[in-house]
Tab-separated table of C-alpha atoms in Angstrom:
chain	number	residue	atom	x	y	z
A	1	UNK	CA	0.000	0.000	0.000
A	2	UNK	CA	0.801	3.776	-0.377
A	3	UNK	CA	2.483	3.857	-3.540
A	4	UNK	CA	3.433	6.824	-5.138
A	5	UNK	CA	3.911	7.555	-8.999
A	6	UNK	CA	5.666	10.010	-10.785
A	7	UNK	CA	5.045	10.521	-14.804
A	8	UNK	CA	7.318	10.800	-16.634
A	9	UNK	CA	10.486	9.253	-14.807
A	10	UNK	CA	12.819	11.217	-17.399
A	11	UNK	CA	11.645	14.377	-20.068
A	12	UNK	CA	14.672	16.394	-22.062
A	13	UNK	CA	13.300	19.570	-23.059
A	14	UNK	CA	14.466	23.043	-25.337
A	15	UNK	CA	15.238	26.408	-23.327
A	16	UNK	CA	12.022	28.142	-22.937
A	17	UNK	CA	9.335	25.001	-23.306
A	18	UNK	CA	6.930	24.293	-20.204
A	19	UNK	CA	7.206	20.614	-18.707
A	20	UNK	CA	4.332	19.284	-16.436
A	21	UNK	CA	5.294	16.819	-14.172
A	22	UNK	CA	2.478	14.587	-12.754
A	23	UNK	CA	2.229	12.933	-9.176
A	24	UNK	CA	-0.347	10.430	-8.287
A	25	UNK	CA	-1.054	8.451	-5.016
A	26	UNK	CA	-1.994	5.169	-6.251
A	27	UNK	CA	-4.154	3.652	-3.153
A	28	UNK	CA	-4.877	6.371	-1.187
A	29	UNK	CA	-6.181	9.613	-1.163
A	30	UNK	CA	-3.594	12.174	-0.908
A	31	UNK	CA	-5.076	15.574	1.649
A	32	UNK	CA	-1.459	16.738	0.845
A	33	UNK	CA	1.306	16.629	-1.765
A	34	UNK	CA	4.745	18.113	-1.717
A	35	UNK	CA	7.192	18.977	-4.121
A	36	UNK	CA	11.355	18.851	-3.625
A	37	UNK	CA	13.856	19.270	-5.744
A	38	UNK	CA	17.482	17.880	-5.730
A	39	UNK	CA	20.611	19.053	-7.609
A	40	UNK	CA	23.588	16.147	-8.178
A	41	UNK	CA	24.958	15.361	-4.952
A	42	UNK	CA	22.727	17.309	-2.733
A	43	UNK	CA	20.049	16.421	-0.085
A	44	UNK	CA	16.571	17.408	-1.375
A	45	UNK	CA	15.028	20.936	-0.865
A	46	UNK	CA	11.427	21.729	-0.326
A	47	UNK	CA	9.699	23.433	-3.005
A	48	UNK	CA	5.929	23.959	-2.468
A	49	UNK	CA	3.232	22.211	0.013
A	50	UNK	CA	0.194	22.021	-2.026
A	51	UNK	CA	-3.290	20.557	-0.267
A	52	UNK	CA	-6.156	19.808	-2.526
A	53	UNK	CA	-8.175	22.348	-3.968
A	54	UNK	CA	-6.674	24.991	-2.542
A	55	UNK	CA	-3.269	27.249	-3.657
A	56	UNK	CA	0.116	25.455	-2.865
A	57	UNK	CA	2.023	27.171	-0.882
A	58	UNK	CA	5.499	27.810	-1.955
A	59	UNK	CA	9.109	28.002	0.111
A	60	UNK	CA	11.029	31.013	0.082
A	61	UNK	CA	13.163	31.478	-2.925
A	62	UNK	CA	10.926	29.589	-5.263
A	63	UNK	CA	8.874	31.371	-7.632
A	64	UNK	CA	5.796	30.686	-7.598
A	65	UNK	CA	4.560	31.435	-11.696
A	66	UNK	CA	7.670	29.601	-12.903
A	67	UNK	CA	6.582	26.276	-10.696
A	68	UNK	CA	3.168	26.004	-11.438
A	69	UNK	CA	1.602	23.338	-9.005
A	70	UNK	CA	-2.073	22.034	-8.952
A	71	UNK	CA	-3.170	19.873	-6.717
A	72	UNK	CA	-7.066	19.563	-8.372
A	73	UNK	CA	-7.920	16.388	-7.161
A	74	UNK	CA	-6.908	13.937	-3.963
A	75	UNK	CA	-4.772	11.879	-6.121
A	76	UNK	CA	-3.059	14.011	-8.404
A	77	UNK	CA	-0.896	17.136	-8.379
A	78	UNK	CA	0.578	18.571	-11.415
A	79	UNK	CA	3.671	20.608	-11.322
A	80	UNK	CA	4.592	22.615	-14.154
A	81	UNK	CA	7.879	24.504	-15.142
A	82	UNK	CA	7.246	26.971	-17.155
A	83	UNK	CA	9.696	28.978	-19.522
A	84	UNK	CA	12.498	26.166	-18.689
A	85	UNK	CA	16.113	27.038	-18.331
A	86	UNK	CA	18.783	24.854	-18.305
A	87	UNK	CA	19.669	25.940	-14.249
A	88	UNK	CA	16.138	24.051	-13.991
A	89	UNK	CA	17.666	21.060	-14.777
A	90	UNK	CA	16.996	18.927	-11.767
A	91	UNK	CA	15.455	15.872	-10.217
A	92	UNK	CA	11.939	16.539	-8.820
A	93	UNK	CA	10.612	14.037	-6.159
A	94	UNK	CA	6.666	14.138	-4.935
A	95	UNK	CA	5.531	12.888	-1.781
A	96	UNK	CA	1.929	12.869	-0.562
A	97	UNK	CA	0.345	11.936	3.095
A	98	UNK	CA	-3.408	10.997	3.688
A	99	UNK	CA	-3.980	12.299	7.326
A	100	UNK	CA	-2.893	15.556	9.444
A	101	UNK	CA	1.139	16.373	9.968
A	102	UNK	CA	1.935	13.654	12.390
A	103	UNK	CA	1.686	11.230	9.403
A	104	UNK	CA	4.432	9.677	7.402
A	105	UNK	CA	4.997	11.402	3.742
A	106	UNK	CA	5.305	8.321	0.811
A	107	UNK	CA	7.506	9.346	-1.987
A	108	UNK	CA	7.185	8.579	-5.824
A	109	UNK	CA	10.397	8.050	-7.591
A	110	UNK	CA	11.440	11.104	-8.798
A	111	UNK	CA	11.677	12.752	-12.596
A	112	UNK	CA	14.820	13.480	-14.137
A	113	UNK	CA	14.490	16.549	-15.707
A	114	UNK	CA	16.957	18.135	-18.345
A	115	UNK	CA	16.556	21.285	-20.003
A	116	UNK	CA	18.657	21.986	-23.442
B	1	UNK	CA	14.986	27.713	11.554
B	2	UNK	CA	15.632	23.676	11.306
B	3	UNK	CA	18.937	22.083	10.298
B	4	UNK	CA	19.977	18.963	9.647
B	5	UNK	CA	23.169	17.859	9.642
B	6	UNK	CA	24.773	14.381	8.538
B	7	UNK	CA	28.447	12.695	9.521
B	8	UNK	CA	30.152	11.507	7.714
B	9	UNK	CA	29.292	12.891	4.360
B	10	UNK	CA	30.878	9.855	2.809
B	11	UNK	CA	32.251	6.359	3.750
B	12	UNK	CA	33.974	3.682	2.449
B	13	UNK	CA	34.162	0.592	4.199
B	14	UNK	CA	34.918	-3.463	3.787
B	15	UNK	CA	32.112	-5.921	3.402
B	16	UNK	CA	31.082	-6.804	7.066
B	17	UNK	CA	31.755	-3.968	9.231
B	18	UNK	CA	28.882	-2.048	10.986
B	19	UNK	CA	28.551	1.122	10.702
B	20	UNK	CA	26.707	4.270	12.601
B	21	UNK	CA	26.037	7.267	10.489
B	22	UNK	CA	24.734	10.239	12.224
B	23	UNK	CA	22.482	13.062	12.222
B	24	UNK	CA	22.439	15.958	14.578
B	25	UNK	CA	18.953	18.520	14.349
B	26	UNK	CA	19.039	21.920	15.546
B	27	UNK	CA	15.322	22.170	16.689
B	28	UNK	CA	14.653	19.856	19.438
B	29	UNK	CA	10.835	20.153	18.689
B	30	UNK	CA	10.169	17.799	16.247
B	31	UNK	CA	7.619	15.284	15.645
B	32	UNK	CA	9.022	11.969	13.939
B	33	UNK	CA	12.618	11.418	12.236
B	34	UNK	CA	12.953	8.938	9.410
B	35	UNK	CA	15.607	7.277	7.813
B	36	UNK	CA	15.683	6.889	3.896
B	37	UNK	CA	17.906	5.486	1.382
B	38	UNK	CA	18.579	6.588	-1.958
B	39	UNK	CA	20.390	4.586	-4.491
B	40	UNK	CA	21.727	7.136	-7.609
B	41	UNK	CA	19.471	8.488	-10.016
B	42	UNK	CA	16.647	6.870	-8.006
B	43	UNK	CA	13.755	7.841	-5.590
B	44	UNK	CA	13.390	7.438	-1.648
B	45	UNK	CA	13.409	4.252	0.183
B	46	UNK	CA	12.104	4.941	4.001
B	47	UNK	CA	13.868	2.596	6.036
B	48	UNK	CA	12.812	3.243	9.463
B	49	UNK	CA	10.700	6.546	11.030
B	50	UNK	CA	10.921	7.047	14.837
B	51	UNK	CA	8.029	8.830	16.437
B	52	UNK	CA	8.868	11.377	18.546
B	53	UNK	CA	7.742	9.862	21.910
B	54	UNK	CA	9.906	6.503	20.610
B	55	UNK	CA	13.716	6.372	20.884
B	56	UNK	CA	14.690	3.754	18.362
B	57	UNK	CA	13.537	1.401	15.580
B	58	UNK	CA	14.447	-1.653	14.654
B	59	UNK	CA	14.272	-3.546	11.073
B	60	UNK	CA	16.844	-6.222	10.395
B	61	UNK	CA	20.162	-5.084	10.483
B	62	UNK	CA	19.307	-1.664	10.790
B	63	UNK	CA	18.778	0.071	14.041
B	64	UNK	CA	18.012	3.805	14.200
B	65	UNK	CA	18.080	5.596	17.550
B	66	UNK	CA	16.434	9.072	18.873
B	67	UNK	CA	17.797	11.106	21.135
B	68	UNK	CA	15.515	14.325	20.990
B	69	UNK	CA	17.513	16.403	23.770
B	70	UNK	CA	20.378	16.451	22.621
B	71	UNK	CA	19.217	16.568	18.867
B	72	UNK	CA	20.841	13.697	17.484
B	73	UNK	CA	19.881	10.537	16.105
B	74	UNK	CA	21.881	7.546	14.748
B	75	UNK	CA	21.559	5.029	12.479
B	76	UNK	CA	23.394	1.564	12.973
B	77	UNK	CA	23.909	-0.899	9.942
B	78	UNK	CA	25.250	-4.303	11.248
B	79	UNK	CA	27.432	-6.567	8.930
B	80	UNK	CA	27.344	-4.363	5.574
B	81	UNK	CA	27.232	-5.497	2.597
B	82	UNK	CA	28.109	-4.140	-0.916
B	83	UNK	CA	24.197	-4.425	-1.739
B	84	UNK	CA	24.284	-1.143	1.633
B	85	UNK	CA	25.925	1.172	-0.669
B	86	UNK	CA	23.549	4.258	-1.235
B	87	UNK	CA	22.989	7.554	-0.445
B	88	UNK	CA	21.371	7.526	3.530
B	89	UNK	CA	19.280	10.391	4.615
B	90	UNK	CA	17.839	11.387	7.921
B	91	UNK	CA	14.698	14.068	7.585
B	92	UNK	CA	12.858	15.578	10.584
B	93	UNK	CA	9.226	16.015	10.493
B	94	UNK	CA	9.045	20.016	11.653
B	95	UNK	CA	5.060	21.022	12.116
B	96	UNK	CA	3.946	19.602	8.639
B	97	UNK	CA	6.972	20.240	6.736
B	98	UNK	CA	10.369	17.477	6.254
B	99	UNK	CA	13.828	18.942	6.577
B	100	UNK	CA	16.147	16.541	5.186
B	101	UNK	CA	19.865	16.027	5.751
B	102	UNK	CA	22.663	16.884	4.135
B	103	UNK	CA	22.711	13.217	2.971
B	104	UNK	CA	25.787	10.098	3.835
B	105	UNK	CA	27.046	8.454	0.897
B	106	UNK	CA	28.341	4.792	1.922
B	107	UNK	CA	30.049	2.400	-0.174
B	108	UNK	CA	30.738	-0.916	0.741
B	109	UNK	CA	33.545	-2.741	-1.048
B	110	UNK	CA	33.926	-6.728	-1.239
């Protein structure tokens, strides 16, 4: 139980395309999804805390209109980079939990993502 | 604001030693503290996740330890194997958000 998929697992893209990255709890319903990102040989870095149907909310230091996350239904969250640049070359890992913060996050397996 | 911080940052050991990799937290207030692995280019494994009221976890021959206090916690690998070599992470649940580690690379040579 509690699996977590990420779609795609890889995407090369030009400078300046949008990529949408999808996230989807498999057997549960997901109150909250998260989005990290990790650069080679680093630990991974929050991004956004999204909760469904409402706005995610977004760390300091990310922009929020170039990491477009929706989180529109209890399984899926979208995030989208928009405009891509080749410093947004990345890995980006989801996680989601079912129940309030004392719950364990389950994490999908990442997408590799490589901008051009 | 939370910080977590891993030792070693990398290791390199013979088949059959054990091991403790540590992680030290700044904020003593936290809720859980898990354990992951990461093999390269891959996702997160969760290995073991200590509630906060718990002070260690036990699954085969790993054994992860809490010491909120002091804000450290330590994970123990017994008889390692080549098959151990990954990335390790400790994250602390702070509120609703995960702070992860600055990460333990371990490889374990034959």
């Amino acid at each position: 139980g509690a699996v977590v998929s990420q779609h795609p697992s890889w995407v090369i893209c030009k400078s300046g395309t949008s990529v949408k990255i999808e996230c989807r709890s498999l057997d549960f319903q997901a109150t909250t999804m998260f989005w990290y990102r990790q650069f080679p040989k680093q630990s991974l870095m929050l991004m956004a805390t999204s909760n469904e149907g409402s706005k995610a909310t977004y760390e300091q230091g990310v922009e929020k209109d170039k990491f477009l996350i929706n989180h529109a239904s209890l399984t899926l969250s979208t995030l989208t980079v928009t405009s891509a640049h080749p410093e947004d070359s990345s890995f980006y890992i989801c996680s989601a939990r079912s129940a309030p913060f004392t719950d364990t996050q389950y994490f999908g397996p990442g997408t590799r993502l490589t901008v051009l | 604001k939370q910080e977590v911080t891993q030792i070693p940052a990398a290791l390199s050991v013979p088949e059959g030693e054990n091991l403790v990799l540590n992680c030290s937290f700044t904020d003593s207030a936290i809720y859980n503290l898990q354990w992951f692995r990461q093999d390269p280019g891959k996702g997160l494994t969760s290995l073991l996740l200590i509630q906060s009221s718990q002070r260690e976890q036990t699954s085969g021959r790993l054994n992860a330890s809490l010491d909120k206090s002091s804000g450290r916690s330590t994970l123990y690998i017994a008889a390692s194997q080549p098959g151990d070599s990954a990335t390790y992470l400790c994250a602390v649940y702070n509120t609703d958000k995960l702070i992860f580690g600055t990460g333990t690379r371990l490889q374990v040579f034959p």
